[in-house]
PDB file of C-alpha atoms and ligand atoms in Angstrom:
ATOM      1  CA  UNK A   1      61.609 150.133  46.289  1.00  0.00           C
ATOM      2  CA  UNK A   2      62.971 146.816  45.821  1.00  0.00           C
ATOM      3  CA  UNK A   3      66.982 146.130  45.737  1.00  0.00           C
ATOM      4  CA  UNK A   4      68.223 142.870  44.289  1.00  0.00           C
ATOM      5  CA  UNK A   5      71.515 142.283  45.829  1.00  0.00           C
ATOM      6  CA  UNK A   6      73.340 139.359  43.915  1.00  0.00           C
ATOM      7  CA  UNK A   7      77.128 137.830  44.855  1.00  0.00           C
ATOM      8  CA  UNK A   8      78.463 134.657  45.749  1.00  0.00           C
ATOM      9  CA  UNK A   9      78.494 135.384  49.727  1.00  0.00           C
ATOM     10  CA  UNK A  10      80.908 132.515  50.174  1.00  0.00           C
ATOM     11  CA  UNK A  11      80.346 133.114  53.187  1.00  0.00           C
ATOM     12  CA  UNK A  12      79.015 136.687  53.909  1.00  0.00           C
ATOM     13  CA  UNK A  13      81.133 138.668  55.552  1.00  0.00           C
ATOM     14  CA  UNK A  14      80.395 141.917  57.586  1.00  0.00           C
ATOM     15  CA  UNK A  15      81.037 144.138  54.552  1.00  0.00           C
ATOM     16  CA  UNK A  16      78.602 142.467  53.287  1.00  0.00           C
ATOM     17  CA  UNK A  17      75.820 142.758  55.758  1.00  0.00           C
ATOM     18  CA  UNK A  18      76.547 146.299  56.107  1.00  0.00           C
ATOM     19  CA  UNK A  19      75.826 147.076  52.677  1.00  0.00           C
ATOM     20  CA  UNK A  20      72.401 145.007  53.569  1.00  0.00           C
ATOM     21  CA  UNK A  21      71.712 146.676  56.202  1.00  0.00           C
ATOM     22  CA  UNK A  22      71.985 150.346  54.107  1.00  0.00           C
ATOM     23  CA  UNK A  23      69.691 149.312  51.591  1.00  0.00           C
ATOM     24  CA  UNK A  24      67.222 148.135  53.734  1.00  0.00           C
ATOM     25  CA  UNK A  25      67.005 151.630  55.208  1.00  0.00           C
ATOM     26  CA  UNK A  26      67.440 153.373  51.694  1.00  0.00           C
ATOM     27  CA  UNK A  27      65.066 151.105  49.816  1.00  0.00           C
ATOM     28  CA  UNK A  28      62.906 149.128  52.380  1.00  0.00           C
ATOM     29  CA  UNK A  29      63.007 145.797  50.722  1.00  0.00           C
ATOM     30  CA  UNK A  30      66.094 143.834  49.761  1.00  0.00           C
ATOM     31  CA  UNK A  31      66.130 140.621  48.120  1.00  0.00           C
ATOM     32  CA  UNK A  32      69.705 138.938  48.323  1.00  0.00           C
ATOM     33  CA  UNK A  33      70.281 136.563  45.571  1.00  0.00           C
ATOM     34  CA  UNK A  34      72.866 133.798  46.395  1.00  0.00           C
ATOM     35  CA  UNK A  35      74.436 132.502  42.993  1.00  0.00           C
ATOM     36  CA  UNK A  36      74.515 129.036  42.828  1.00  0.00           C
ATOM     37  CA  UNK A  37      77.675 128.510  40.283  1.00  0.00           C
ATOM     38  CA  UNK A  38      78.130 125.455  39.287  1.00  0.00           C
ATOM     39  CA  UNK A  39      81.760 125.947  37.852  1.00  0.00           C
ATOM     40  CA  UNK A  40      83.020 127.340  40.763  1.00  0.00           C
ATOM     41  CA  UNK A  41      84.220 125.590  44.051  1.00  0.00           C
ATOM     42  CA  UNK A  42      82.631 127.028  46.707  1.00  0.00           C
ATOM     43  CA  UNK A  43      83.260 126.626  50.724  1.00  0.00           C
ATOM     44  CA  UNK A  44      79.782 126.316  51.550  1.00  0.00           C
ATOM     45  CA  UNK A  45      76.653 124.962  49.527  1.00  0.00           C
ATOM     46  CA  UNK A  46      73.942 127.452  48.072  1.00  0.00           C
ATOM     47  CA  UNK A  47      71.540 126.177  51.267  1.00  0.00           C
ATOM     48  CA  UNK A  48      74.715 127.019  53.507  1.00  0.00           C
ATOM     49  CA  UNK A  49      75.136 130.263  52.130  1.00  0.00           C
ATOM     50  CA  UNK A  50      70.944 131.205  52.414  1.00  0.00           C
ATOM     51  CA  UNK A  51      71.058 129.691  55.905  1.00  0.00           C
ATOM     52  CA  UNK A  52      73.894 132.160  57.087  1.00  0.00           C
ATOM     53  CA  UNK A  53      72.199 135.124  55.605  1.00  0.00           C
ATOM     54  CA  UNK A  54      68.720 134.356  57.117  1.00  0.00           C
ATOM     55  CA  UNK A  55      69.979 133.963  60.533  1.00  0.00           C
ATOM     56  CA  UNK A  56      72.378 136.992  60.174  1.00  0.00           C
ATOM     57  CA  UNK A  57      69.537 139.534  58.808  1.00  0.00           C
ATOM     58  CA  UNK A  58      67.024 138.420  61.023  1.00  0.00           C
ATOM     59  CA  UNK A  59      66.745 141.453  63.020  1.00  0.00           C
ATOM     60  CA  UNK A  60      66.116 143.408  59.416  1.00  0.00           C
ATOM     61  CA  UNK A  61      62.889 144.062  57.828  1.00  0.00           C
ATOM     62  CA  UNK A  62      62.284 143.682  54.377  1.00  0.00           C
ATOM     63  CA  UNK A  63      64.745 140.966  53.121  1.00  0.00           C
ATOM     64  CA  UNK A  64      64.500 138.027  51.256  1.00  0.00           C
ATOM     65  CA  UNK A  65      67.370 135.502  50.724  1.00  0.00           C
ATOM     66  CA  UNK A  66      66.812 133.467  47.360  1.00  0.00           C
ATOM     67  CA  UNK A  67      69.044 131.666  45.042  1.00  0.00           C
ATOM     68  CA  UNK A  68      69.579 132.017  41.502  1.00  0.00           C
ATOM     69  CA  UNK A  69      71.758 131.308  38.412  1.00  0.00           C
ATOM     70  CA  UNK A  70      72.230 132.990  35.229  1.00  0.00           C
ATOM     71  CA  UNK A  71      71.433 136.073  34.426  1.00  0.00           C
ATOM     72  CA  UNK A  72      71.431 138.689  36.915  1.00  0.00           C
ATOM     73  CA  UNK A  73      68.796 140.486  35.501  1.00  0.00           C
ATOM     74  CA  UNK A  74      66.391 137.743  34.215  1.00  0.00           C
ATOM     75  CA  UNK A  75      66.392 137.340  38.442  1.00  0.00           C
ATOM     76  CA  UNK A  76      66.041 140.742  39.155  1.00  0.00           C
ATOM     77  CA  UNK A  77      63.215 140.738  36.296  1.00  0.00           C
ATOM     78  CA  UNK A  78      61.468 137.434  37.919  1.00  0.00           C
ATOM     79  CA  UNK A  79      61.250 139.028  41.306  1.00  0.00           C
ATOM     80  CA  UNK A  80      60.028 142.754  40.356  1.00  0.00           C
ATOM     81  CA  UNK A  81      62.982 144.527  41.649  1.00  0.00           C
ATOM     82  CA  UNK A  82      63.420 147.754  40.490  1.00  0.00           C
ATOM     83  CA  UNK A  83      67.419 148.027  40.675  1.00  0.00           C
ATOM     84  CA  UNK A  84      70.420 145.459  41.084  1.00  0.00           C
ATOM     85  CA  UNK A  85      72.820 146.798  43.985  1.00  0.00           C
ATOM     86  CA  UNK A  86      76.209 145.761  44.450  1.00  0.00           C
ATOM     87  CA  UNK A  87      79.452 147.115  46.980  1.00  0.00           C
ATOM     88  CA  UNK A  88      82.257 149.109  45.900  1.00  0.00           C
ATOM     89  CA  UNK A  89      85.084 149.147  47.835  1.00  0.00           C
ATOM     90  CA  UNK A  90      88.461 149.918  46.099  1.00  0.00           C
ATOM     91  CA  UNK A  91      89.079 151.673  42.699  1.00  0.00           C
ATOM     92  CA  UNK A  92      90.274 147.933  41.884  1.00  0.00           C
ATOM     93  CA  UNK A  93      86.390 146.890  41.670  1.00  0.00           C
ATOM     94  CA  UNK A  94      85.544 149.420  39.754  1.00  0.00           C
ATOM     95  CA  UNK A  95      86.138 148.287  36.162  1.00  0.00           C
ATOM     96  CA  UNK A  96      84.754 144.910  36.672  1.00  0.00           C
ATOM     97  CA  UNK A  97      81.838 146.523  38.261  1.00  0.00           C
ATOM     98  CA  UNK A  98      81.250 148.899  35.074  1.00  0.00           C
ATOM     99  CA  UNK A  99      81.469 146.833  32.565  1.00  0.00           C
ATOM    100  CA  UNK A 100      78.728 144.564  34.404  1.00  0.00           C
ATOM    101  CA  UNK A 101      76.437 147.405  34.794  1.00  0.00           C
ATOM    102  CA  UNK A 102      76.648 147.968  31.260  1.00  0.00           C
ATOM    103  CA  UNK A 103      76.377 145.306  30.166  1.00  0.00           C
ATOM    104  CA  UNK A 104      73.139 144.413  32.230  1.00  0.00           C
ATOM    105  CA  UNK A 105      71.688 148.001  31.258  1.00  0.00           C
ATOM    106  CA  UNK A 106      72.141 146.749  27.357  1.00  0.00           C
ATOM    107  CA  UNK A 107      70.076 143.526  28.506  1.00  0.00           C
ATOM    108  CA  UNK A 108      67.845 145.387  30.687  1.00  0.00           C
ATOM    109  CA  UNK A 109      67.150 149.200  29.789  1.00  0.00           C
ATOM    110  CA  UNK A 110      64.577 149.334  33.049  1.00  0.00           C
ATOM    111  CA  UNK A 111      67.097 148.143  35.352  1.00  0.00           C
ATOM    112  CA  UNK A 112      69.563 151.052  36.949  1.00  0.00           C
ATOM    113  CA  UNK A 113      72.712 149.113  38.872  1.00  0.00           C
ATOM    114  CA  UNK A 114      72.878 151.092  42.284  1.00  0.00           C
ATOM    115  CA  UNK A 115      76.487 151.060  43.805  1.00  0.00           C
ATOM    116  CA  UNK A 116      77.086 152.198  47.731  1.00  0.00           C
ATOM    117  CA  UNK A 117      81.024 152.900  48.927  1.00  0.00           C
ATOM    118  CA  UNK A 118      81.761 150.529  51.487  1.00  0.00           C
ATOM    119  CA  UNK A 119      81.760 151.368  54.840  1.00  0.00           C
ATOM    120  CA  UNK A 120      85.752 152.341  55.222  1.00  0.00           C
ATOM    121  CA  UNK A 121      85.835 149.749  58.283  1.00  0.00           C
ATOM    122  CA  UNK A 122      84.861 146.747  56.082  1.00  0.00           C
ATOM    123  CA  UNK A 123      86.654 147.721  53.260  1.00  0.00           C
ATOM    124  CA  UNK A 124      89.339 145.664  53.471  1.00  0.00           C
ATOM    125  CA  UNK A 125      87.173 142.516  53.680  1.00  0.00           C
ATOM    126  CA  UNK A 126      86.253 140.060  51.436  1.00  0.00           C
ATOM    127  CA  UNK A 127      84.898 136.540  51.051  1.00  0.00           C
ATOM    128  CA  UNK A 128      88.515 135.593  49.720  1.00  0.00           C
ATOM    129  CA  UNK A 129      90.479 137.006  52.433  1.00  0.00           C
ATOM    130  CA  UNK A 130      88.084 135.045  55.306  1.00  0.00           C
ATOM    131  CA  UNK A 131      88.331 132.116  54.340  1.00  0.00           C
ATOM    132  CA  UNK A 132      92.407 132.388  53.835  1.00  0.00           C
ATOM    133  CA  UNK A 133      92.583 133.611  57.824  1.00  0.00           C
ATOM    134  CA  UNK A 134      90.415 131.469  59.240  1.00  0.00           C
ATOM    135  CA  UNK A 135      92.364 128.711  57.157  1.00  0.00           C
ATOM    136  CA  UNK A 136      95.464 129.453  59.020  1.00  0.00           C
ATOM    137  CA  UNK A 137      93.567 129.790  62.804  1.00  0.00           C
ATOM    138  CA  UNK A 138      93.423 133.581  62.435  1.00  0.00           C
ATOM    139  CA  UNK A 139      90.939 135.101  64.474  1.00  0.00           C
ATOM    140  CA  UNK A 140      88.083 135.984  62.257  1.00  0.00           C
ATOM    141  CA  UNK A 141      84.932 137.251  64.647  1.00  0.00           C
ATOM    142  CA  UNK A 142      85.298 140.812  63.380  1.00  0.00           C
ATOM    143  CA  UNK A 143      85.146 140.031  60.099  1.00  0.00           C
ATOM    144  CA  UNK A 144      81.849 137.753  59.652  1.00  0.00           C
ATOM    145  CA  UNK A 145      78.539 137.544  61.222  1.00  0.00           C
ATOM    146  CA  UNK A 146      78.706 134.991  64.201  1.00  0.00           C
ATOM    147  CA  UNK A 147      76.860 132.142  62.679  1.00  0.00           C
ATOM    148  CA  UNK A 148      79.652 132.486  59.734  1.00  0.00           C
ATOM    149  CA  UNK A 149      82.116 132.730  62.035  1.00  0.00           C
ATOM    150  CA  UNK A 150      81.025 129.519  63.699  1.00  0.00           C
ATOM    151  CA  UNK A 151      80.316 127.392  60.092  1.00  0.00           C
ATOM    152  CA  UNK A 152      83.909 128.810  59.444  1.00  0.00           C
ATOM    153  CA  UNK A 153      85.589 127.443  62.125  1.00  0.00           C
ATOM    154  CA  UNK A 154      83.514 123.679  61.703  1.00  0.00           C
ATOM    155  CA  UNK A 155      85.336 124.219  57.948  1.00  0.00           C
ATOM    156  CA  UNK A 156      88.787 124.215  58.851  1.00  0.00           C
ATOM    157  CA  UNK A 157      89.006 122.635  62.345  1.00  0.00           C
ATOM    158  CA  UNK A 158      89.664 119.672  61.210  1.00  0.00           C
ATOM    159  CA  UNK A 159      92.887 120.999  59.726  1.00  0.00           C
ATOM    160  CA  UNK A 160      94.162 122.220  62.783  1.00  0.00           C
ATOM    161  CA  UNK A 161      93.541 119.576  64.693  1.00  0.00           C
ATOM    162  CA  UNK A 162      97.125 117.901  65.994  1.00  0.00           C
ATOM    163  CA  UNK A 163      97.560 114.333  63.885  1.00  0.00           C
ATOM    164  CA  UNK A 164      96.204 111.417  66.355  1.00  0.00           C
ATOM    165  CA  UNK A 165      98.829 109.037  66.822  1.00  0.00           C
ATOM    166  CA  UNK A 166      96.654 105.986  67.760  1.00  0.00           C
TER     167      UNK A 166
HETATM  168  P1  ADP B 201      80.713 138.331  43.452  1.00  0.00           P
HETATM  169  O1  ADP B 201      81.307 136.979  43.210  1.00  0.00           O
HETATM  170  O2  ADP B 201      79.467 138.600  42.688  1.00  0.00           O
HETATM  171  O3  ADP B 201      81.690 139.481  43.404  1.00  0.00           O
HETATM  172  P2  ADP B 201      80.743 138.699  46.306  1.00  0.00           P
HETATM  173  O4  ADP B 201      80.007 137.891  47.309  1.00  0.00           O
HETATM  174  O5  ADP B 201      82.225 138.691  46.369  1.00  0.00           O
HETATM  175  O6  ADP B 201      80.170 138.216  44.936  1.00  0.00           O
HETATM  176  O7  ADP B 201      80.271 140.216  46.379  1.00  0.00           O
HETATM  177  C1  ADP B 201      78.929 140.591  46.212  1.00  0.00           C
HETATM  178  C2  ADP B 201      78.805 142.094  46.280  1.00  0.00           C
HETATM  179  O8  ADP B 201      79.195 142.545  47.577  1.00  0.00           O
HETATM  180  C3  ADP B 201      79.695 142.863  45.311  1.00  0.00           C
HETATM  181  O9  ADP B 201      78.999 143.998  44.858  1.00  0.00           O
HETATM  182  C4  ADP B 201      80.864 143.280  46.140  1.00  0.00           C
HETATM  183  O10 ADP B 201      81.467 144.470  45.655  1.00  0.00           O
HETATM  184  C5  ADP B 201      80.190 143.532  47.456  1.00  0.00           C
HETATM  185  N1  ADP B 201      81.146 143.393  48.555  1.00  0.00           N
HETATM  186  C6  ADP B 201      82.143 142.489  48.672  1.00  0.00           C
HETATM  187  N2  ADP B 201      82.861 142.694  49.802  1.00  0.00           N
HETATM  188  C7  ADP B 201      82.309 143.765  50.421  1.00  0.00           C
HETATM  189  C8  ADP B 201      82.616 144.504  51.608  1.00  0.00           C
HETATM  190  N3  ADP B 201      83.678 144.194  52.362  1.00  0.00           N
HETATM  191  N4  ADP B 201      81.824 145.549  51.939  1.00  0.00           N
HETATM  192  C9  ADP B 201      80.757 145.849  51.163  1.00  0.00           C
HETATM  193  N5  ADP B 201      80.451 145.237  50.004  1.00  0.00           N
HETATM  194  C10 ADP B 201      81.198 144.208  49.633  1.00  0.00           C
END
């Protein structure tokens, strides 16, 4: 079966690749769909974001890292997957994620939204949260894949960096 897994990942975080690395054993092919929203200020560009995933699912079978933007299920329709999967991790994500199901069901009868519980470790984590701590010089190398981790820390060095006087 084929698993499209669409977010922002901005940037992927371990939670994240967990939940990858689940459906690739559940469903044996997992396409990750990076949305490329052009209202929103990201951290790091669409290419960024593929880059990151590619090197951090490399040891995985079975994935494909794309881009998309609009509708989640006109991409999951375009690339023959057979169900959308997304994370839950808190009772806090699951309205949102309910009414998005639904609402892509009503657009998409043929298209079941697939949810796996976070792994209780990661739960805590999220794109927001990663950013904010590594931001302030908080260790972040449990939290995201090491190529993030390193991206992350190119980010916001320049902020710590102590003012030259010349
Ligand atoms: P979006 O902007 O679409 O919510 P995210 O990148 O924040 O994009 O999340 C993409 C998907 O990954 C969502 O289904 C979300 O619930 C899930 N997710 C987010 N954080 C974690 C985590 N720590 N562990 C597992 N899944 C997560």
């Amino acid at each position: 079966m084929r698993a499209l897994y669409p977010g922002s990942f901005d940037p992927l975080t371990n939670g994240h690749l967990d939940l990858i690395e689940r459906a690739s054993d559940l469903f044996g092919e997992v396409i990750v769909a990076v949305l490329s929203n052009p209202s929103k200020q990201p951290a790091f560009s669409v290419d960024q974001r593929i880059a990151q995933i590619q090197a951090s699912t490399e040891h995985l079978n079975g994935i494909e890292v794309i881009s998309f933007d609009g509708l989640t299920v006109n991409c999951a329709v375009t690339h023959r997957a057979d169900l959308i999967l997304r994370g839950l991790r808190a009772m806090s994500d699951f309205e949102y994620e309910l009414q998005i199901a639904h609402t892509n069901r009503s657009l998409a009868e043929q298209l079941e939204t697939v949810f796996l519980a976070t792994s209780a470790r990661h739960s805590f984590l999220s794109s927001s949260v990663v950013k904010e701590v590594a931001r302030f010089g908080g260790s972040i190398d449990h939290m995201v894949p090491s190529e993030v981790a390193k991206d992350l820390m190119r980010l916001f060095n320049s902020a710590f960096s102590p003012p030259r006087h010349e």
